[in-house]
mmCIF file of C-alpha atoms in Angstrom:
data_model
loop_
_atom_site.group_PDB
_atom_site.id
_atom_site.type_symbol
_atom_site.label_atom_id
_atom_site.label_comp_id
_atom_site.label_asym_id
_atom_site.label_seq_id
_atom_site.Cartn_x
_atom_site.Cartn_y
_atom_site.Cartn_z
ATOM 1 C CA MET A 259 37.096 -12.414 -22.717
ATOM 2 C CA ALA A 260 37.976 -11.079 -19.764
ATOM 3 C CA GLY A 261 37.683 -7.673 -20.905
ATOM 4 C CA ASP A 262 34.548 -8.246 -22.335
ATOM 5 C CA TYR A 263 33.552 -9.238 -18.024
ATOM 6 C CA THR A 264 35.124 -6.664 -16.977
ATOM 7 C CA LEU A 265 33.316 -4.337 -19.149
ATOM 8 C CA SER A 266 30.024 -6.072 -17.653
ATOM 9 C CA ILE A 267 30.872 -5.701 -14.533
ATOM 10 C CA PHE A 268 31.634 -1.848 -14.729
ATOM 11 C CA LEU A 269 28.259 -1.649 -16.485
ATOM 12 C CA LEU A 270 26.417 -3.402 -14.031
ATOM 13 C CA LEU A 271 28.069 -1.113 -10.942
ATOM 14 C CA VAL A 272 26.892 1.595 -13.031
ATOM 15 C CA HIS A 273 23.274 0.640 -12.571
ATOM 16 C CA PHE A 274 22.983 -0.155 -9.579
ATOM 17 C CA THR A 275 24.759 2.878 -8.168
ATOM 18 C CA LEU A 276 22.040 5.388 -10.188
ATOM 19 C CA HIS A 277 19.577 2.940 -9.305
ATOM 20 C CA PHE A 278 20.330 3.758 -6.079
ATOM 21 C CA THR A 279 20.837 7.329 -6.469
ATOM 22 C CA ASN A 280 18.387 7.707 -7.038
ATOM 23 C CA ALA A 281 15.846 5.825 -4.773
ATOM 24 C CA ILE A 282 13.809 7.401 -2.404
ATOM 25 C CA ASN A 283 14.828 7.227 1.768
ATOM 26 C CA LEU A 284 13.595 3.611 2.519
ATOM 27 C CA ASP A 285 13.011 5.186 5.783
ATOM 28 C CA GLU A 286 10.738 7.467 3.842
ATOM 29 C CA LEU A 287 8.999 4.132 1.988
ATOM 30 C CA PHE A 288 8.370 2.833 5.229
ATOM 31 C CA VAL A 289 6.002 5.672 6.437
ATOM 32 C CA LEU A 290 4.173 5.597 3.116
ATOM 33 C CA GLN A 291 3.866 2.074 3.423
ATOM 34 C CA THR A 292 2.288 2.965 7.346
ATOM 35 C CA LEU A 293 0.106 5.502 5.914
ATOM 36 C CA TYR A 294 -1.081 3.207 3.008
ATOM 37 C CA ASN A 295 -2.281 0.456 5.173
ATOM 38 C CA ALA A 296 -3.322 2.291 8.435
ATOM 39 C CA THR A 297 -5.682 4.036 6.217
ATOM 40 C CA ASP A 298 -7.131 0.970 4.016
ATOM 41 C CA GLY A 299 -4.853 2.327 0.962
ATOM 42 C CA LEU A 300 -6.470 -1.273 -0.769
ATOM 43 C CA ASN A 301 -9.816 0.672 -1.045
ATOM 44 C CA TRP A 302 -8.574 4.436 -2.019
ATOM 45 C CA ARG A 303 -10.530 6.719 -5.101
ATOM 46 C CA ASP A 304 -7.453 6.411 -6.214
ATOM 47 C CA ASN A 305 -4.209 4.273 -5.258
ATOM 48 C CA ILE A 306 -2.101 3.974 -8.257
ATOM 49 C CA GLY A 307 1.859 2.998 -7.428
ATOM 50 C CA TRP A 308 0.859 3.145 -4.164
ATOM 51 C CA VAL A 309 0.012 -0.968 -4.354
ATOM 52 C CA ASP A 310 3.436 -1.895 -5.134
ATOM 53 C CA ILE A 311 5.096 0.954 -4.548
ATOM 54 C CA GLY A 312 9.233 0.935 -4.220
ATOM 55 C CA LEU A 313 12.320 2.572 -4.294
ATOM 56 C CA ASP A 314 12.152 4.044 -7.373
ATOM 57 C CA LEU A 315 8.746 6.089 -6.189
ATOM 58 C CA CYS A 316 10.376 9.800 -7.242
ATOM 59 C CA ALA A 317 11.997 8.880 -10.055
ATOM 60 C CA SER A 318 9.179 7.407 -11.630
ATOM 61 C CA LEU A 319 6.270 9.534 -10.226
ATOM 62 C CA GLU A 320 4.054 7.137 -10.500
ATOM 63 C CA ALA A 321 1.996 7.210 -7.286
ATOM 64 C CA THR A 322 -1.038 8.799 -6.934
ATOM 65 C CA GLY A 323 -0.533 12.384 -4.642
ATOM 66 C CA ILE A 324 3.479 12.431 -3.612
ATOM 67 C CA THR A 325 5.923 14.620 -4.808
ATOM 68 C CA CYS A 326 9.360 14.465 -4.186
ATOM 69 C CA ASP A 327 12.685 17.541 -4.810
ATOM 70 C CA ASN A 328 15.223 16.961 -6.294
ATOM 71 C CA ASP A 329 17.243 14.781 -3.912
ATOM 72 C CA HIS A 330 14.415 12.120 -3.468
ATOM 73 C CA HIS A 331 13.052 13.187 0.074
ATOM 74 C CA ILE A 332 9.188 13.436 -0.103
ATOM 75 C CA ILE A 333 8.319 17.355 0.440
ATOM 76 C CA SER A 334 3.911 16.550 -0.700
ATOM 77 C CA ILE A 335 1.241 14.050 0.352
ATOM 78 C CA ILE A 336 -2.077 15.125 -1.666
ATOM 79 C CA LEU A 337 -4.726 12.706 -0.641
ATOM 80 C CA ASN A 338 -7.466 14.448 0.120
ATOM 81 C CA ASP A 339 -11.020 13.189 -1.356
ATOM 82 C CA ASN A 340 -9.566 10.076 -1.632
ATOM 83 C CA ASN A 341 -11.881 8.017 0.592
ATOM 84 C CA LEU A 342 -8.697 6.877 3.049
ATOM 85 C CA ARG A 343 -10.106 5.268 6.269
ATOM 86 C CA GLY A 344 -8.447 4.782 9.253
ATOM 87 C CA THR A 345 -6.098 6.215 11.504
ATOM 88 C CA ILE A 346 -2.938 9.141 11.085
ATOM 89 C CA PRO A 347 -0.069 7.390 11.577
ATOM 90 C CA ARG A 348 2.587 9.072 14.060
ATOM 91 C CA GLU A 349 5.025 8.075 12.037
ATOM 92 C CA LEU A 350 4.210 10.151 9.208
ATOM 93 C CA SER A 351 6.306 12.582 11.709
ATOM 94 C CA SER A 352 9.157 11.383 10.598
ATOM 95 C CA LEU A 353 9.308 13.259 7.047
ATOM 96 C CA SER A 354 11.439 15.771 8.311
ATOM 97 C CA TYR A 355 11.283 17.162 4.261
ATOM 98 C CA LEU A 356 7.960 17.422 4.153
ATOM 99 C CA GLU A 357 6.311 20.238 2.994
ATOM 100 C CA ILE A 358 2.574 20.120 2.505
ATOM 101 C CA LEU A 359 0.306 17.533 4.215
ATOM 102 C CA ASP A 360 -3.127 17.536 2.783
ATOM 103 C CA LEU A 361 -5.931 14.911 3.900
ATOM 104 C CA SER A 362 -9.338 16.363 3.329
ATOM 105 C CA SER A 363 -12.591 15.161 2.430
ATOM 106 C CA ASN A 364 -11.313 11.871 3.755
ATOM 107 C CA ILE A 365 -14.960 10.991 6.512
ATOM 108 C CA GLY A 366 -13.050 7.632 7.214
ATOM 109 C CA LEU A 367 -10.555 9.404 9.114
ATOM 110 C CA HIS A 368 -10.903 9.180 12.964
ATOM 111 C CA GLY A 369 -8.945 9.171 16.423
ATOM 112 C CA THR A 370 -6.414 11.387 16.973
ATOM 113 C CA MET A 371 -4.239 13.730 14.592
ATOM 114 C CA PRO A 372 -0.565 12.845 16.614
ATOM 115 C CA VAL A 373 1.598 15.529 18.184
ATOM 116 C CA TRP A 374 4.505 16.586 16.080
ATOM 117 C CA SER A 375 7.272 18.687 17.701
ATOM 118 C CA TYR A 376 10.480 20.752 16.893
ATOM 119 C CA GLY A 377 12.402 18.308 14.375
ATOM 120 C CA ASP A 378 9.170 16.542 13.371
ATOM 121 C CA LEU A 379 7.299 17.825 9.641
ATOM 122 C CA SER A 380 10.138 20.538 10.415
ATOM 123 C CA SER A 381 9.813 21.992 6.632
ATOM 124 C CA VAL A 382 5.969 21.452 6.970
ATOM 125 C CA ARG A 383 3.975 24.671 6.058
ATOM 126 C CA MET A 384 0.104 23.557 5.154
ATOM 127 C CA VAL A 385 -2.072 21.144 6.726
ATOM 128 C CA GLY A 386 -5.583 19.662 5.580
ATOM 129 C CA VAL A 387 -7.198 16.263 7.043
ATOM 130 C CA GLY A 388 -10.672 15.521 7.110
ATOM 131 C CA GLY A 389 -12.990 13.451 9.308
ATOM 132 C CA PRO A 390 -13.706 13.209 12.518
ATOM 133 C CA LEU A 391 -10.209 13.828 13.950
ATOM 134 C CA ASP A 392 -9.578 15.450 17.305
ATOM 135 C CA MET A 393 -7.625 18.052 16.310
ATOM 136 C CA THR A 394 -6.440 18.382 20.513
ATOM 137 C CA ALA A 395 -2.691 17.885 20.599
ATOM 138 C CA PHE A 396 -2.180 18.704 17.185
ATOM 139 C CA PHE A 397 -3.115 22.394 18.120
ATOM 140 C CA VAL A 398 -0.149 22.711 21.609
ATOM 141 C CA SER A 399 2.636 20.647 18.575
ATOM 142 C CA PRO A 400 5.424 23.256 18.553
ATOM 143 C CA LEU A 401 5.784 23.580 14.485
ATOM 144 C CA SER A 402 7.225 26.473 13.408
ATOM 145 C CA SER A 403 7.291 26.552 9.775
ATOM 146 C CA MET A 404 3.594 26.302 10.084
ATOM 147 C CA SER A 405 2.089 28.466 7.516
ATOM 148 C CA ARG A 406 -0.935 26.977 6.910
ATOM 149 C CA ILE A 407 -3.822 24.900 8.546
ATOM 150 C CA ASP A 408 -7.210 24.515 7.216
ATOM 151 C CA VAL A 409 -9.723 21.869 8.435
ATOM 152 C CA THR A 410 -12.656 23.692 7.037
ATOM 153 C CA ASN A 411 -15.756 21.862 7.171
ATOM 154 C CA SER A 412 -13.983 18.953 8.099
ATOM 155 C CA ASN A 413 -16.009 17.299 11.103
ATOM 156 C CA VAL A 414 -12.792 18.032 13.231
ATOM 157 C CA VAL A 415 -13.069 18.303 17.213
ATOM 158 C CA GLY A 416 -10.422 19.795 19.244
ATOM 159 C CA VAL A 417 -9.728 22.955 21.948
ATOM 160 C CA ILE A 418 -8.077 25.967 20.753
ATOM 161 C CA ASN A 419 -5.618 27.536 23.722
ATOM 162 C CA ASN A 420 -2.703 30.023 24.307
ATOM 163 C CA ASN A 421 -0.544 27.386 23.010
ATOM 164 C CA LEU A 422 -1.025 28.096 19.682
ATOM 165 C CA CYS A 423 0.205 30.897 19.937
ATOM 166 C CA SER A 424 3.720 30.065 20.775
ATOM 167 C CA GLY A 425 3.468 26.476 18.734
ATOM 168 C CA PHE A 426 2.723 28.254 15.664
ATOM 169 C CA PRO A 427 4.730 31.805 15.537
ATOM 170 C CA ASN A 428 4.324 31.067 12.017
ATOM 171 C CA LEU A 429 1.245 31.066 11.249
ATOM 172 C CA ARG A 430 -0.726 32.524 8.402
ATOM 173 C CA TYR A 431 -3.573 31.192 7.323
ATOM 174 C CA LEU A 432 -6.052 29.810 10.039
ATOM 175 C CA SER A 433 -8.890 28.245 9.112
ATOM 176 C CA LEU A 434 -11.364 26.301 11.338
ATOM 177 C CA ASN A 435 -14.939 27.372 9.823
ATOM 178 C CA ASP A 436 -18.221 24.541 10.188
ATOM 179 C CA ASN A 437 -16.699 22.195 12.702
ATOM 180 C CA LEU A 438 -18.355 22.409 15.725
ATOM 181 C CA GLY A 439 -16.357 19.985 17.639
ATOM 182 C CA ILE A 440 -13.694 23.289 18.171
ATOM 183 C CA GLN A 441 -13.634 24.698 21.266
ATOM 184 C CA GLY A 442 -12.140 26.824 23.136
ATOM 185 C CA GLU A 443 -11.604 30.459 23.036
ATOM 186 C CA ILE A 444 -9.725 32.837 20.440
ATOM 187 C CA PRO A 445 -5.802 32.874 22.383
ATOM 188 C CA SER A 446 -4.963 36.803 24.084
ATOM 189 C CA CYS A 447 -1.895 36.268 22.989
ATOM 190 C CA ILE A 448 -3.223 36.233 19.396
ATOM 191 C CA ASP A 449 -0.921 38.908 18.421
ATOM 192 C CA GLN A 450 1.976 37.221 18.887
ATOM 193 C CA ILE A 451 0.786 35.147 15.680
ATOM 194 C CA GLY A 452 2.686 38.262 14.103
ATOM 195 C CA PHE A 453 2.008 37.451 10.193
ATOM 196 C CA LEU A 454 -1.206 35.906 10.273
ATOM 197 C CA ASN A 455 -3.490 37.185 7.562
ATOM 198 C CA TYR A 456 -7.172 34.806 7.820
ATOM 199 C CA LEU A 457 -8.696 33.975 10.243
ATOM 200 C CA ASN A 458 -11.370 32.316 10.076
ATOM 201 C CA ILE A 459 -13.980 30.567 13.311
ATOM 202 C CA GLN A 460 -17.563 30.570 12.157
ATOM 203 C CA HIS A 461 -20.049 27.437 12.696
ATOM 204 C CA THR A 462 -17.931 26.562 15.675
ATOM 205 C CA SER A 463 -17.859 26.276 19.160
ATOM 206 C CA ILE A 464 -15.636 28.678 20.376
ATOM 207 C CA ALA A 465 -16.742 31.130 22.562
ATOM 208 C CA GLY A 466 -15.546 33.899 24.812
ATOM 209 C CA SER A 467 -14.256 37.354 24.527
ATOM 210 C CA ILE A 468 -12.797 38.361 20.968
ATOM 211 C CA PRO A 469 -9.243 39.688 22.328
ATOM 212 C CA ALA A 470 -7.967 43.457 21.526
ATOM 213 C CA SER A 471 -4.541 41.460 20.524
ATOM 214 C CA LEU A 472 -6.448 40.957 18.034
ATOM 215 C CA CYS A 473 -6.543 44.630 16.616
ATOM 216 C CA SER A 474 -2.670 44.215 16.751
ATOM 217 C CA LEU A 475 -2.348 42.047 14.044
ATOM 218 C CA GLY A 476 -0.933 43.881 11.398
ATOM 219 C CA TYR A 477 -1.075 41.917 8.622
ATOM 220 C CA LEU A 478 -4.833 40.919 9.379
ATOM 221 C CA THR A 479 -7.366 40.940 5.970
ATOM 222 C CA GLU A 480 -9.725 38.299 6.611
ATOM 223 C CA LEU A 481 -11.960 37.664 9.414
ATOM 224 C CA TYR A 482 -14.637 35.878 9.980
ATOM 225 C CA ILE A 483 -15.827 35.059 13.539
ATOM 226 C CA GLY A 484 -19.287 34.617 13.701
ATOM 227 C CA PRO A 485 -22.601 33.493 13.660
ATOM 228 C CA PRO A 486 -22.242 30.439 15.741
ATOM 229 C CA ARG A 487 -24.273 27.445 14.671
ATOM 230 C CA GLY A 488 -26.526 25.550 16.780
ATOM 231 C CA ASN A 489 -26.786 26.062 20.575
ATOM 232 C CA SER A 490 -22.913 27.238 21.072
ATOM 233 C CA PRO A 491 -22.745 31.027 22.344
ATOM 234 C CA GLY A 492 -20.208 32.427 20.473
ATOM 235 C CA PRO A 493 -17.244 34.876 20.451
ATOM 236 C CA ASP A 494 -18.761 37.818 22.709
ATOM 237 C CA ASN A 495 -19.651 41.079 19.410
ATOM 238 C CA SER A 496 -18.360 43.417 21.765
ATOM 239 C CA MET A 497 -15.267 44.181 19.598
ATOM 240 C CA ILE A 498 -17.081 43.728 16.377
ATOM 241 C CA ASP A 499 -16.941 47.745 15.650
ATOM 242 C CA ARG A 500 -13.556 48.033 16.732
ATOM 243 C CA LEU A 501 -12.092 45.122 14.197
ATOM 244 C CA LYS A 502 -14.225 46.351 11.458
ATOM 245 C CA PHE A 503 -12.604 49.735 11.961
ATOM 246 C CA PHE A 504 -9.654 47.395 12.457
ATOM 247 C CA LEU A 505 -9.684 45.679 9.531
ATOM 248 C CA ASP A 506 -11.068 48.639 6.964
#
């Protein structure tokens, strides 16, 4: 009888050990719950697995748009075109293993894209957002791991300046096109983003001179600058011929 009891206790301990070994970090779970609540999760187009999201999230792989690594950390959140409405919570920056954040084509998002700094989202390499978000603070975030920013036709606003160069030194893909609310100038220091191979600022309100430093980007293969839309003057086209020669 005592042996059966000991065996039962042992099996119970094994069960709990396996359960919590496969469990998502509590802090990361809290961030997902915060995102769900802040963006009207009950009315998402697809919220499977989010309503009763729990510690076994990574093991069950049932929550829409979430991908985990082998250590049960969240590495990807893809909720594009999913009827998210509300603000993007600052808590997202605590997901230090996150590599991809795609909230694009969610026109109900508004407010300000959070400022992120070194140590926050240290692994993130791709961001896409949608809705009338103000990206100004995000554009000055120092995120050295970021390789792709795509906010194409997302109704975002913001100001581009030289902080982009120091904040995103490893950026390879930058698409801001079809967002008239994005203003500023092409940074004169853009050659510091040495791996940039795709730049699209068509149909924005970015104006001013096209810097000669753009011709120093050795990896640049695709460049889309104009024409502007509406009353935006667009960038000065005096460098266009030189850029065409450079890209050829």
